[in-house]
Short mmCIF file of C-alpha atoms in Angstrom, two decimals:
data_model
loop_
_atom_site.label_atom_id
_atom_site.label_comp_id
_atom_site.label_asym_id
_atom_site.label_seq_id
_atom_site.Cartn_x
_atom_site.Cartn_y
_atom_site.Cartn_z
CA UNK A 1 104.49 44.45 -93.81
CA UNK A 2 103.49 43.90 -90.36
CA UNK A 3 99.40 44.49 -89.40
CA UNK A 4 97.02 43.89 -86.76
CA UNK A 5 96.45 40.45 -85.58
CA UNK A 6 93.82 41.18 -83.25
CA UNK A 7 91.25 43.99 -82.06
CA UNK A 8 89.11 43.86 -79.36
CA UNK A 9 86.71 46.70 -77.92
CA UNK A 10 85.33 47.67 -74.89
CA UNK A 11 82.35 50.00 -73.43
CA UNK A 12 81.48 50.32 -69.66
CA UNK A 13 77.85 48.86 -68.41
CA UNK A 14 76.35 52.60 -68.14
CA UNK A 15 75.53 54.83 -70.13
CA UNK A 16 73.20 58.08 -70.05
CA UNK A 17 70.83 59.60 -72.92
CA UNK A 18 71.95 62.94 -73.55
CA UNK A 19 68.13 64.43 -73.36
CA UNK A 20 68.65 63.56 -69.74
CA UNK A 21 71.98 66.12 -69.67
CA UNK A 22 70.29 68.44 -71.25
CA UNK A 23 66.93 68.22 -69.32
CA UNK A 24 69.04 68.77 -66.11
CA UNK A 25 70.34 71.77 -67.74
CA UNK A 26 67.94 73.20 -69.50
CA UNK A 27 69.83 73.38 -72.47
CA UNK A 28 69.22 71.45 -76.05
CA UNK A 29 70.55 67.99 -76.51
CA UNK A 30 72.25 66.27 -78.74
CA UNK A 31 71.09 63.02 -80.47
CA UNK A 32 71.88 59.52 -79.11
CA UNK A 33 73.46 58.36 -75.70
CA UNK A 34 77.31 58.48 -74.22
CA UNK A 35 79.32 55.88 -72.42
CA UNK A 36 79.79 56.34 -68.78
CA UNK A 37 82.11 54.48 -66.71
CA UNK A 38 81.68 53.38 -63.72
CA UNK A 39 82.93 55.51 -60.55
CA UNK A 40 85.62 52.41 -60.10
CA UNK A 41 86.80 52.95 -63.61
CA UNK A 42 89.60 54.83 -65.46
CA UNK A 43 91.85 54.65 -68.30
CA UNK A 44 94.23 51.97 -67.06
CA UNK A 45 90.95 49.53 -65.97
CA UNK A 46 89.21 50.13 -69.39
CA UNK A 47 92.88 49.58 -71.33
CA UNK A 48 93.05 46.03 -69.01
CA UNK A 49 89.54 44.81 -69.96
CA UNK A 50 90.17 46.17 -74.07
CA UNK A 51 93.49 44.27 -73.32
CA UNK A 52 92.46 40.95 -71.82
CA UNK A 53 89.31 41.06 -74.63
CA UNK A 54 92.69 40.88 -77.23
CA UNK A 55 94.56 38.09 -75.89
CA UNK A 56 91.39 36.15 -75.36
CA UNK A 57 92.61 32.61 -76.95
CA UNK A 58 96.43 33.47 -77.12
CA UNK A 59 99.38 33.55 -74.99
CA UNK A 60 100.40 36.43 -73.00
CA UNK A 61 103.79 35.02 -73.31
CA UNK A 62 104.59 36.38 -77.13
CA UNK A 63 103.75 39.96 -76.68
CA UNK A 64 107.18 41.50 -76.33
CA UNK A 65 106.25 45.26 -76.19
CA UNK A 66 102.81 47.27 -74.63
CA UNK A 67 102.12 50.93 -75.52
CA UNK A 68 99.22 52.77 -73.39
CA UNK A 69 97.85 55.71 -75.24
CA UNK A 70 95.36 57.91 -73.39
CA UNK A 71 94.98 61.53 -72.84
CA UNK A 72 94.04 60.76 -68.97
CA UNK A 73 96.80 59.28 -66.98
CA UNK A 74 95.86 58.74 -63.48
CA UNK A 75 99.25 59.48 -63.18
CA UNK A 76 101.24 62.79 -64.20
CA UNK A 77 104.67 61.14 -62.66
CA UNK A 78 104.31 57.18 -62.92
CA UNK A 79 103.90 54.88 -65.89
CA UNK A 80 100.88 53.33 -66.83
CA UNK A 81 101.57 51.11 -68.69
CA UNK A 82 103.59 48.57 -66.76
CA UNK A 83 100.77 48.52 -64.27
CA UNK A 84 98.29 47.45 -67.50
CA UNK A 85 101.25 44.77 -68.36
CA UNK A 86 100.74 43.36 -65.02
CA UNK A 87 97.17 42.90 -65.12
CA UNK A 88 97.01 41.30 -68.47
CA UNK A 89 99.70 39.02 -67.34
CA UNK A 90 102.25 39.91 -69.48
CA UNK A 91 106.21 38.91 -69.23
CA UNK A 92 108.28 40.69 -66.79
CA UNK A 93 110.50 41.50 -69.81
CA UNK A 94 107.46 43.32 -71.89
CA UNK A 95 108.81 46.80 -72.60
CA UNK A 96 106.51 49.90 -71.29
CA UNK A 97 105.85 53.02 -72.82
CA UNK A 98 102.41 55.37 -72.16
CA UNK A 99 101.79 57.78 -74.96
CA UNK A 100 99.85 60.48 -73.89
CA UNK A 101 99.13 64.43 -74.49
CA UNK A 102 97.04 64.26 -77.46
CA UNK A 103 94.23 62.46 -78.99
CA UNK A 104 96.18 61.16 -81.63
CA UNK A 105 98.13 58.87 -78.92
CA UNK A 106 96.96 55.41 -79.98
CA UNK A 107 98.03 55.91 -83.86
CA UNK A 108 101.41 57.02 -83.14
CA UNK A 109 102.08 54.12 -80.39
CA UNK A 110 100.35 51.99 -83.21
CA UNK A 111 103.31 53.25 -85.40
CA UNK A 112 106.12 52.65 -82.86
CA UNK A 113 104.58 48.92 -82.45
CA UNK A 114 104.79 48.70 -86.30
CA UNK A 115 108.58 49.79 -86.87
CA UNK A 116 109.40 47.42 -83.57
CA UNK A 117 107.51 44.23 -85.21
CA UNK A 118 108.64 45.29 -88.81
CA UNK A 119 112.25 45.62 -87.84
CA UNK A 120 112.58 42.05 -85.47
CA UNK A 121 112.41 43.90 -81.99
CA UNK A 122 109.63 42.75 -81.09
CA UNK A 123 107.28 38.86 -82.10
CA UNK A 124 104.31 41.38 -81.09
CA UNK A 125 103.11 44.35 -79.93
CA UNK A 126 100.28 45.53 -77.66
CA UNK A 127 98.54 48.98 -77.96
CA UNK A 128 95.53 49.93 -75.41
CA UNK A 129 93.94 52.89 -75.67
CA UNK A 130 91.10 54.33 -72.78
CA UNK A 131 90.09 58.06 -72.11
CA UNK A 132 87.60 59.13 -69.51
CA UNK A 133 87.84 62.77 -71.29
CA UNK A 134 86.18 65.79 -68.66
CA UNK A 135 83.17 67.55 -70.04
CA UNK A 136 82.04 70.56 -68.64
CA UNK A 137 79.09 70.46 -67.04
CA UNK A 138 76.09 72.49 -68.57
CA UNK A 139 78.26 72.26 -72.66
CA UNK A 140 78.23 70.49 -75.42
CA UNK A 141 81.73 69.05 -74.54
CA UNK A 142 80.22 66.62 -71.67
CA UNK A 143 77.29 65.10 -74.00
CA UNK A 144 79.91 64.93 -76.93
CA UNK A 145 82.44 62.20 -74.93
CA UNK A 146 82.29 59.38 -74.13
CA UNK A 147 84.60 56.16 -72.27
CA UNK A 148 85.61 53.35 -73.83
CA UNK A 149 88.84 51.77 -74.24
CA UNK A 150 90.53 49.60 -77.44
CA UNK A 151 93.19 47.38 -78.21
CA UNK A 152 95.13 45.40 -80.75
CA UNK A 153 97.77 43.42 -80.95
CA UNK A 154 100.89 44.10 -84.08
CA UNK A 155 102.33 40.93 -85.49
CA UNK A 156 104.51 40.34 -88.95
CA UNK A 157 102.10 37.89 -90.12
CA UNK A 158 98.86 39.05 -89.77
CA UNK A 159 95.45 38.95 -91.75
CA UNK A 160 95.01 42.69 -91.65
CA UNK A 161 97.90 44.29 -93.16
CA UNK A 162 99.22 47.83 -92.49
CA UNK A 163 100.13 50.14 -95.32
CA UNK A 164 101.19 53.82 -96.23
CA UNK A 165 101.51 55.12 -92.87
CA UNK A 166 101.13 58.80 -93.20
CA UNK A 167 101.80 61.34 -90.49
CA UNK A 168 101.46 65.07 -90.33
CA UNK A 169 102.18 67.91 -87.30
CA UNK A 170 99.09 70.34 -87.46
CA UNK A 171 98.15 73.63 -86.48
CA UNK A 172 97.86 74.87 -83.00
CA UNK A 173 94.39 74.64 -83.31
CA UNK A 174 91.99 72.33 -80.97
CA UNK A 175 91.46 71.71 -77.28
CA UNK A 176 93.10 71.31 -74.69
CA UNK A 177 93.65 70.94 -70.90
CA UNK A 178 96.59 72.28 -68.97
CA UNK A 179 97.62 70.88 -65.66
CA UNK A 180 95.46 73.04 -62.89
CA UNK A 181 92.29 72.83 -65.46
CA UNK A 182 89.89 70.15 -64.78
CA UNK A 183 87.51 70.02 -67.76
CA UNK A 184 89.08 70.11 -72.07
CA UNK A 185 89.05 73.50 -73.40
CA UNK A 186 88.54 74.89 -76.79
CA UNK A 187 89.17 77.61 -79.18
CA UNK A 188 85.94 78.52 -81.74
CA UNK A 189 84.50 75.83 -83.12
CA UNK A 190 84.22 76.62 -86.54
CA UNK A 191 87.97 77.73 -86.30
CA UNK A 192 89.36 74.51 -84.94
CA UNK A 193 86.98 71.89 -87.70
CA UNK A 194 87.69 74.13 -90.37
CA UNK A 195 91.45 74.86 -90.48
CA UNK A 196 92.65 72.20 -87.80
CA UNK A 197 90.47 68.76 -88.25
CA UNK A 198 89.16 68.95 -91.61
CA UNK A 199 92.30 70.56 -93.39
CA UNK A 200 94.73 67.83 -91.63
CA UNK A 201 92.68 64.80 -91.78
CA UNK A 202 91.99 65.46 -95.57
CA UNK A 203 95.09 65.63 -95.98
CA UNK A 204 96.99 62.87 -94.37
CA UNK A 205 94.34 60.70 -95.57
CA UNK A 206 95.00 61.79 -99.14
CA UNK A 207 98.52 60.98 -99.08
CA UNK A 208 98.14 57.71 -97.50
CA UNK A 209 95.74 56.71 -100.17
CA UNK A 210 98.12 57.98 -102.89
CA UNK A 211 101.32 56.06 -101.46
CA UNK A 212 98.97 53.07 -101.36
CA UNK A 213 98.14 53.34 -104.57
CA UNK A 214 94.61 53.11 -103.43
CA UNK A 215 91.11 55.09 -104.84
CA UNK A 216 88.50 56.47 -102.49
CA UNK A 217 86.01 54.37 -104.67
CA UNK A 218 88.44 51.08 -103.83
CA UNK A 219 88.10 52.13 -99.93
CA UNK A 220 85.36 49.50 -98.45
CA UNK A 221 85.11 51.08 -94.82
CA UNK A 222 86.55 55.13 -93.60
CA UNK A 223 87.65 54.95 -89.97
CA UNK A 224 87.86 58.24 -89.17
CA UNK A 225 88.59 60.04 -85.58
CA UNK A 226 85.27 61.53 -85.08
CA UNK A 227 84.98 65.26 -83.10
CA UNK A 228 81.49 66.14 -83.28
CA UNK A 229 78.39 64.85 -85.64
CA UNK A 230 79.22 66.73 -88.57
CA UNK A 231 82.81 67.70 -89.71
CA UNK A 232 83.32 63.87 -90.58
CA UNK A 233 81.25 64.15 -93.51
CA UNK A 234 82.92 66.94 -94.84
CA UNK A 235 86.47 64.93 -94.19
CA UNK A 236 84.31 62.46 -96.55
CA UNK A 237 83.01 64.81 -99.19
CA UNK A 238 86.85 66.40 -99.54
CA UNK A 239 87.99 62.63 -99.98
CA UNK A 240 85.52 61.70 -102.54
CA UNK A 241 84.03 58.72 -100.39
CA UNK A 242 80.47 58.23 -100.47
CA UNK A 243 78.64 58.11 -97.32
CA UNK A 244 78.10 54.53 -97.27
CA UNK A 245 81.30 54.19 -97.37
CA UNK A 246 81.69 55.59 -94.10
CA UNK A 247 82.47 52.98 -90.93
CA UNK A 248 79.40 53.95 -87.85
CA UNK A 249 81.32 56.50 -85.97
CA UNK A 250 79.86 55.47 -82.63
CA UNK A 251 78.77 58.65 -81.27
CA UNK A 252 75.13 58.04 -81.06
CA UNK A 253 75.96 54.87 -78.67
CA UNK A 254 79.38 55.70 -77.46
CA UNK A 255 80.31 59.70 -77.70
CA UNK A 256 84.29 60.88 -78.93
CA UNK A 257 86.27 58.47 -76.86
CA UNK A 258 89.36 60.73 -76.73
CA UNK A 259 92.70 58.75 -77.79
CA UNK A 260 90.66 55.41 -77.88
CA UNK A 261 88.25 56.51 -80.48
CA UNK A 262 89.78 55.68 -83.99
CA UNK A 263 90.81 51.81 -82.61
CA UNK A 264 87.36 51.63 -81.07
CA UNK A 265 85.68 52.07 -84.62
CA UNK A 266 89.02 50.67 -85.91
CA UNK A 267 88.17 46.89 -83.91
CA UNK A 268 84.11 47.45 -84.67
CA UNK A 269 85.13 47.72 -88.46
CA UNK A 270 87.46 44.80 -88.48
CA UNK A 271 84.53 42.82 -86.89
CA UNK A 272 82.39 43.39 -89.68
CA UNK A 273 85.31 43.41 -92.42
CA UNK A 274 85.80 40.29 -95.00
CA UNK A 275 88.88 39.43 -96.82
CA UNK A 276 89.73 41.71 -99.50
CA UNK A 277 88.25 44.72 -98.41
CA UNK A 278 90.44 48.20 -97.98
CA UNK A 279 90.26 50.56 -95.15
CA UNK A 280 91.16 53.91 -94.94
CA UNK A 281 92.05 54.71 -91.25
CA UNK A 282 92.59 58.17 -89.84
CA UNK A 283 93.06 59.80 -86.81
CA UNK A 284 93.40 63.51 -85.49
CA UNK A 285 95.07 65.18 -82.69
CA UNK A 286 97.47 68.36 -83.18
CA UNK A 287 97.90 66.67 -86.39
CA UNK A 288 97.14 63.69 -88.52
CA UNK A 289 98.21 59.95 -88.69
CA UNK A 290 96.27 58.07 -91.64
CA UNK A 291 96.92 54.62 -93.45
CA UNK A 292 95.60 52.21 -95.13
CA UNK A 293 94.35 48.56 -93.85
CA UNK A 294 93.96 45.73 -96.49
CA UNK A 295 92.60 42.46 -95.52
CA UNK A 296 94.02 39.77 -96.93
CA UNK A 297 92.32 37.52 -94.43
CA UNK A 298 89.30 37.80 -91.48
CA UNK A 299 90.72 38.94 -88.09
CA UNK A 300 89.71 35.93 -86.05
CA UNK A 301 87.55 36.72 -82.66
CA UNK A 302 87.08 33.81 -80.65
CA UNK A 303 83.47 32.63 -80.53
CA UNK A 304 83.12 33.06 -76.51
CA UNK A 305 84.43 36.67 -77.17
CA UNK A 306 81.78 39.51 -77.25
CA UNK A 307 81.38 41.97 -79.68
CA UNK A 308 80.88 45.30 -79.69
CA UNK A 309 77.47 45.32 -80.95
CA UNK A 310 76.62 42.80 -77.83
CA UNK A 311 77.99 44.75 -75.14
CA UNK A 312 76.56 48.10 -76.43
CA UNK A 313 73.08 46.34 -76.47
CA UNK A 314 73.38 44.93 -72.77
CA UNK A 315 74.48 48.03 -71.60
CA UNK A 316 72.31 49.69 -68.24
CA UNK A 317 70.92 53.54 -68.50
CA UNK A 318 71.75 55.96 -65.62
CA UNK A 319 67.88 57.25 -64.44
CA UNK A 320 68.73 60.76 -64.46
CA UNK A 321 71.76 63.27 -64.51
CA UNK A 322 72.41 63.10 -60.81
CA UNK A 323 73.34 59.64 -61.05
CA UNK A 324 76.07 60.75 -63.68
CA UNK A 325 77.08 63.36 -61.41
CA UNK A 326 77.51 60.57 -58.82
CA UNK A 327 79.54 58.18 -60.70
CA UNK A 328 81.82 61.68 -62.07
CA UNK A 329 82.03 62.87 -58.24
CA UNK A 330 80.72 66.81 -59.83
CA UNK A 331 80.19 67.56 -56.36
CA UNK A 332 83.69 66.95 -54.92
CA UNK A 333 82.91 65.37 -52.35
CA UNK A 334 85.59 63.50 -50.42
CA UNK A 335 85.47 59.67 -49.82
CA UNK A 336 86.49 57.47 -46.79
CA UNK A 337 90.10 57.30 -45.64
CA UNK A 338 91.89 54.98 -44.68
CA UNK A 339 96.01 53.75 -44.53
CA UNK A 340 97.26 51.88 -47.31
CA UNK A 341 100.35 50.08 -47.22
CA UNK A 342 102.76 50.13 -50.38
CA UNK A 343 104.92 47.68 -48.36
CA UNK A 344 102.18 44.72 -48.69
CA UNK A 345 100.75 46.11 -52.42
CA UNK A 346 104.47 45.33 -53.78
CA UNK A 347 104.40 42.19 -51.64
CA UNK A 348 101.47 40.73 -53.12
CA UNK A 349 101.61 41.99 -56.76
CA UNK A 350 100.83 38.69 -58.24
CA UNK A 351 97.82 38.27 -56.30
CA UNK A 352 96.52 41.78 -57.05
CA UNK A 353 97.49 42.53 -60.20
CA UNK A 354 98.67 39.81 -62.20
CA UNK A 355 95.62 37.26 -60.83
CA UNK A 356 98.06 34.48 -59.82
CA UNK A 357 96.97 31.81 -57.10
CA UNK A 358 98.53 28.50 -56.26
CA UNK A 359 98.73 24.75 -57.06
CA UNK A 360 99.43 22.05 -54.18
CA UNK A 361 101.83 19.89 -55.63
CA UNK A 362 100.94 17.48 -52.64
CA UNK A 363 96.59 17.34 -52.95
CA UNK A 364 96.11 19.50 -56.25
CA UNK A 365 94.02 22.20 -54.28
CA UNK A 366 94.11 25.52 -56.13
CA UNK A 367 94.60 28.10 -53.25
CA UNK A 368 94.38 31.91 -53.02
CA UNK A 369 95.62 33.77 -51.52
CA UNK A 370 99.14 32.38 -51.85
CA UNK A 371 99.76 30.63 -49.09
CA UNK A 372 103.31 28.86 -47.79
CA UNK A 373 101.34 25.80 -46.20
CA UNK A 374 97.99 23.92 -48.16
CA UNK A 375 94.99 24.15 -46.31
CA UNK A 376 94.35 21.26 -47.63
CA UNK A 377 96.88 18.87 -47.00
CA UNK A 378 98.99 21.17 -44.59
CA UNK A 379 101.85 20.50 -47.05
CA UNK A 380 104.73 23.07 -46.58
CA UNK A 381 106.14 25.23 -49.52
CA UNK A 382 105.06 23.06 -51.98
CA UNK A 383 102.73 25.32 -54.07
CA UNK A 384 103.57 26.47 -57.59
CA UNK A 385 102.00 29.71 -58.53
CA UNK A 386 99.88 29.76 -61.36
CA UNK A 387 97.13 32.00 -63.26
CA UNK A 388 93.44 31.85 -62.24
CA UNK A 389 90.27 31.60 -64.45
CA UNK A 390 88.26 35.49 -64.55
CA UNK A 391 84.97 33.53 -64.51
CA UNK A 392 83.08 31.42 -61.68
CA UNK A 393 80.09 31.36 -59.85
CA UNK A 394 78.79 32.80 -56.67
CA UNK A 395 79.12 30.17 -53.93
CA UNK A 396 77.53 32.67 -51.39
CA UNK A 397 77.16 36.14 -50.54
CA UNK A 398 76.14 39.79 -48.56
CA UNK A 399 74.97 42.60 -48.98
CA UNK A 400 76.83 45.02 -46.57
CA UNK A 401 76.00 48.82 -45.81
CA UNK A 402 78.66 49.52 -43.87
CA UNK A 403 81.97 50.71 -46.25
CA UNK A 404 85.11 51.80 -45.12
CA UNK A 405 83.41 53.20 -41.53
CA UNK A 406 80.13 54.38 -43.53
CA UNK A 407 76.91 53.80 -43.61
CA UNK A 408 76.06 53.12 -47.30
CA UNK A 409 71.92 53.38 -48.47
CA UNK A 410 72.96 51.13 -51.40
CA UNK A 411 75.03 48.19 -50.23
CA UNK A 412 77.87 46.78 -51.44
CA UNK A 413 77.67 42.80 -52.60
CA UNK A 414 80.12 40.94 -51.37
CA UNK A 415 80.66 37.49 -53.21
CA UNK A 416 82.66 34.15 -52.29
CA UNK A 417 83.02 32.95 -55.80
CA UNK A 418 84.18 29.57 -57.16
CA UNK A 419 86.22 30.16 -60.37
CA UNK A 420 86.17 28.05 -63.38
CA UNK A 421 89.18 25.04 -62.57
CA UNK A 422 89.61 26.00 -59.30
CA UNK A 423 90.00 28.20 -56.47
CA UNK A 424 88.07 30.17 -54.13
CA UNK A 425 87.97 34.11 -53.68
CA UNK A 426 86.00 36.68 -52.35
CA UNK A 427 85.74 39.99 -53.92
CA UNK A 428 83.12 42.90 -53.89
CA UNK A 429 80.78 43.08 -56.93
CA UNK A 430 80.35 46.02 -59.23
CA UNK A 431 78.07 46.89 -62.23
CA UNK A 432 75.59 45.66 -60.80
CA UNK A 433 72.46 46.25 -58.70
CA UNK A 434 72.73 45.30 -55.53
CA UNK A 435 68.92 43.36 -55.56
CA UNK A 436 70.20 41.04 -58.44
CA UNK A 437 73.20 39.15 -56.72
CA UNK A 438 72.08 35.62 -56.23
CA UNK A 439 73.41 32.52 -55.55
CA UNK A 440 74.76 30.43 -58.32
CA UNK A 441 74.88 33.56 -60.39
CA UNK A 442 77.72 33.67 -63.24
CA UNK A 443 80.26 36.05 -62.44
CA UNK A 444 83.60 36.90 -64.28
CA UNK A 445 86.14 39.31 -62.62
CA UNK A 446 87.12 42.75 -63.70
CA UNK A 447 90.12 45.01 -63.07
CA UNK A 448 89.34 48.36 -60.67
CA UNK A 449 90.37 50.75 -58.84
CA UNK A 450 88.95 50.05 -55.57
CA UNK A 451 90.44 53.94 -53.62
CA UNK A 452 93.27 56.04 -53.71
CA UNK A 453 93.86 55.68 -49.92
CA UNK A 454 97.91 56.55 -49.49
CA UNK A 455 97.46 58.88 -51.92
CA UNK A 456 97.86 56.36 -54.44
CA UNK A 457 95.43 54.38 -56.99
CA UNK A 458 95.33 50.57 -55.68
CA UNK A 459 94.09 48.82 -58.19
CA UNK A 460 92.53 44.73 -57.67
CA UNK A 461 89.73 42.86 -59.22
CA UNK A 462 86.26 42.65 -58.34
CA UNK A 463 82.89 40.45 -59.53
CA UNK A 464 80.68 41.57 -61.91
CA UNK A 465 77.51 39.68 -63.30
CA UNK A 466 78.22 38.11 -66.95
CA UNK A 467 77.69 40.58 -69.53
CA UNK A 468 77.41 38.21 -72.41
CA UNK A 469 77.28 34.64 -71.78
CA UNK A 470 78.31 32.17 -74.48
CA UNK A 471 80.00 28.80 -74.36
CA UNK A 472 83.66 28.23 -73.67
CA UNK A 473 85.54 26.56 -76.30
#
């Protein structure tokens, strides 16, 4: 049986206490804090950083098929997914496929990259999963979510086996969001847990357990899709598992994180896990998935890889609701323009996307951009493209108010930085403030999406400070 042979995490720098959404309100507030991404951030920049968390320590090179599962495209008529295989690197011969519609998105690309490794199609298998799920403003829908994004990679021989994959088609019960609506709507509460969450998830989960073989008192860790604070435990009760047996859903730290949520608890679970131990995974969405995980071995995470806990714990707090309403652009409010050119985007894809500079076969000088003659040696077309290092440090830098013809009161840092084996680049920094950039400051690139002038997302990488810094192997 094929299972996962890595699972990686990720959380944006912000986040907001939900008091402060409900103090700007005037309404109660729920427990705890969400996860706010940044106003550069969506789903495809949160599935590259879960993505490139995954493949930290192994080659890009053996992943033969990535699935993108999110319920909030940035596209309604383009694939995602091939834009996430560029940025991670991948082969040009990766197959694509986004998986969208439904919260249950990642579990049933998980299955597709299961019957593709199990039946020789594929060496391995990527799934990323991100959701930047619309709230309401002024309900409990916007404290309830929260962004994230989560990945893992499918191989045949892997420590964390797959079993008893389980899948049901549920009710038309639960929310949803049509084309011209702009924020997830909802039938009654009580309705939807009752007869569409709890009913389904019990369910599936029992019949995965049974084709396993598997008790609920032989279950070491539930991984359960989590809706709200409360209908979880009653999946739980119906099961016969024990509240300790219960993986930390995340939604006093991270909020429901849409289609990414089960493989976000999913990758903090396995980061916990020891060998032996038996998970019961299961996920909702108009409908079920469940199955079981057994570890016959630790998933490894390389030591200069963060874990969740660390990058929840370094995360920054927005100072009030209006900074949230900022980042979410509640007020509408239209940004610079500007021309974009498709022409030179295409042109310089491996640049942009795939993070590719150059190699002077002549003098040795790592260049970027690509150029046809050194600036070193002023050899002619003797460079050899090659990948460049996401981590340097800040050779110098500015601080610059003006923005795409605006005057900005916060500036935007703007950073020469010398990566790790080579090369130069300059980029703009994010997550960050603007008072903290300094020279010889640790930086390590991240994947955004820098405007939609052209009427089109163009996507590059910018600087951010270190979020966790540990020693490279």
């Amino acid at each position: 049986m094929a299972g996962i042979l890595a699972a990686a995490a990720y959380v944006p720098f912000f986040k907001i206490e939900r008091a402060e959404m409900g103090r700007a309100w005037g309404i109660p507030s729920l427990p705890g804090e969400r996860a706010v991404a940044n106003s550069d951030e969506d789903s495809i920049t949160m599935a590259v950083e879960a993505g490139l968390l995954a493949l930290q320590g192994r080659s890009p090179e053996q992943i033969d098929i990535l699935y993108f599962a999110t319920t909030t495209p940035p596209y309604a008529e383009r694939q995602c997914a091939p834009i996430i295989a560029a940025a991670l690197d991948l082969p040009h011969q990766t197959v694509t496929a986004d998986f969208t519609g439904t919260t249950r998105a990642a579990t049933l690309a998980l299955k597709a990259a299961l019957d593709a490794v199990q039946s020789g199609a594929a060496r391995q298998a990527m799934v990323v999963a991100a959701d930047m799920r619309p709230g309401e403003p002024q309900t409990t829908w916007e404290q309830l979510m929260g962004d994230a994004g989560a990945a893992v990679i499918v191989a045949a021989q892997a420590p964390a086996t797959i079993r008893a994959f389980t899948s049901l088609t549920g009710a038309p019960l639960g929310p949803w969001r049509r084309p011209q609506d702009r924020f997830v709507r909802s039938f009654d509460a009580r309705v939807e847990t009752e007869y569409g969450y709890v009913r389904t998830t019990v369910e599936a989960a029992k019949g995965a357990l049974e084709k396993a073989g598997v008790s609920p008192q032989e279950v070491s860790r539930a991984v359960l899709y989590t809706p709200d604070f409360r209908s979880p435990l009653e999946v739980a009760h119906r099961l016969g598992l024990e509240r300790r047996q219960l993986q930390d859903p995340l939604m006093m730290t991270v909020g429901n994180a849409g289609a990414a949520h089960v493989l976000l608890v999913l990758a903090a679970a396995l980061e916990e896990a020891q060998a032996g131990e038996q998970l019961l995974v299961a996920n909702y969405g108009d409908g079920a998935d469940a199955f079981v995980v057994t570890l016959e071995g630790e998933v490894q995470r390389p030591p200069d890889r963060p874990t969740l806990a660390q990058l929840l714990a370094l995360r920054r707090s927005l100072p009030n609701y209006g900074a949230y309403a900022a980042l979410r652009n509640l007020a509408g409010r239209e940004g610079p323009k500007a021309s974009a050119s498709p022409v030179t985007y295409w042109r310089d894809v491996a640049m942009e996307l795939r993070w590719h500079g150059a190699r002077c076969r002549a003098c040795g000088l790592i260049q970027f951009p690509i150029p046809r003659v050194c600036r070193s040696c002023g050899a002619r077309d003797q460079l050899d493209e090659m990948p460049l290092s996401h981590r340097g440090t800040i050779y110098t830098f500015t601080l610059d108010h003006l923005y795409a013809g605006e005057y900005l009161d916060t500036p935007v840092p703007r950073v020469v930085v010398d990566l790790e084996g080579g090369g130069r680049v300059f980029l703009e920094m994010t997550d960050c403030d603007p008072k903290e950039v300094r020279w010889g400051m640790e930086v390590e690139t991240t994947f955004r999406c820098l405007h939609e002038w052209g009427g089109y997302h163009n996507y590059y990488w910018r600087a951010r400070p270190l979020r966790i810094h540990m020693p490279r192997r």
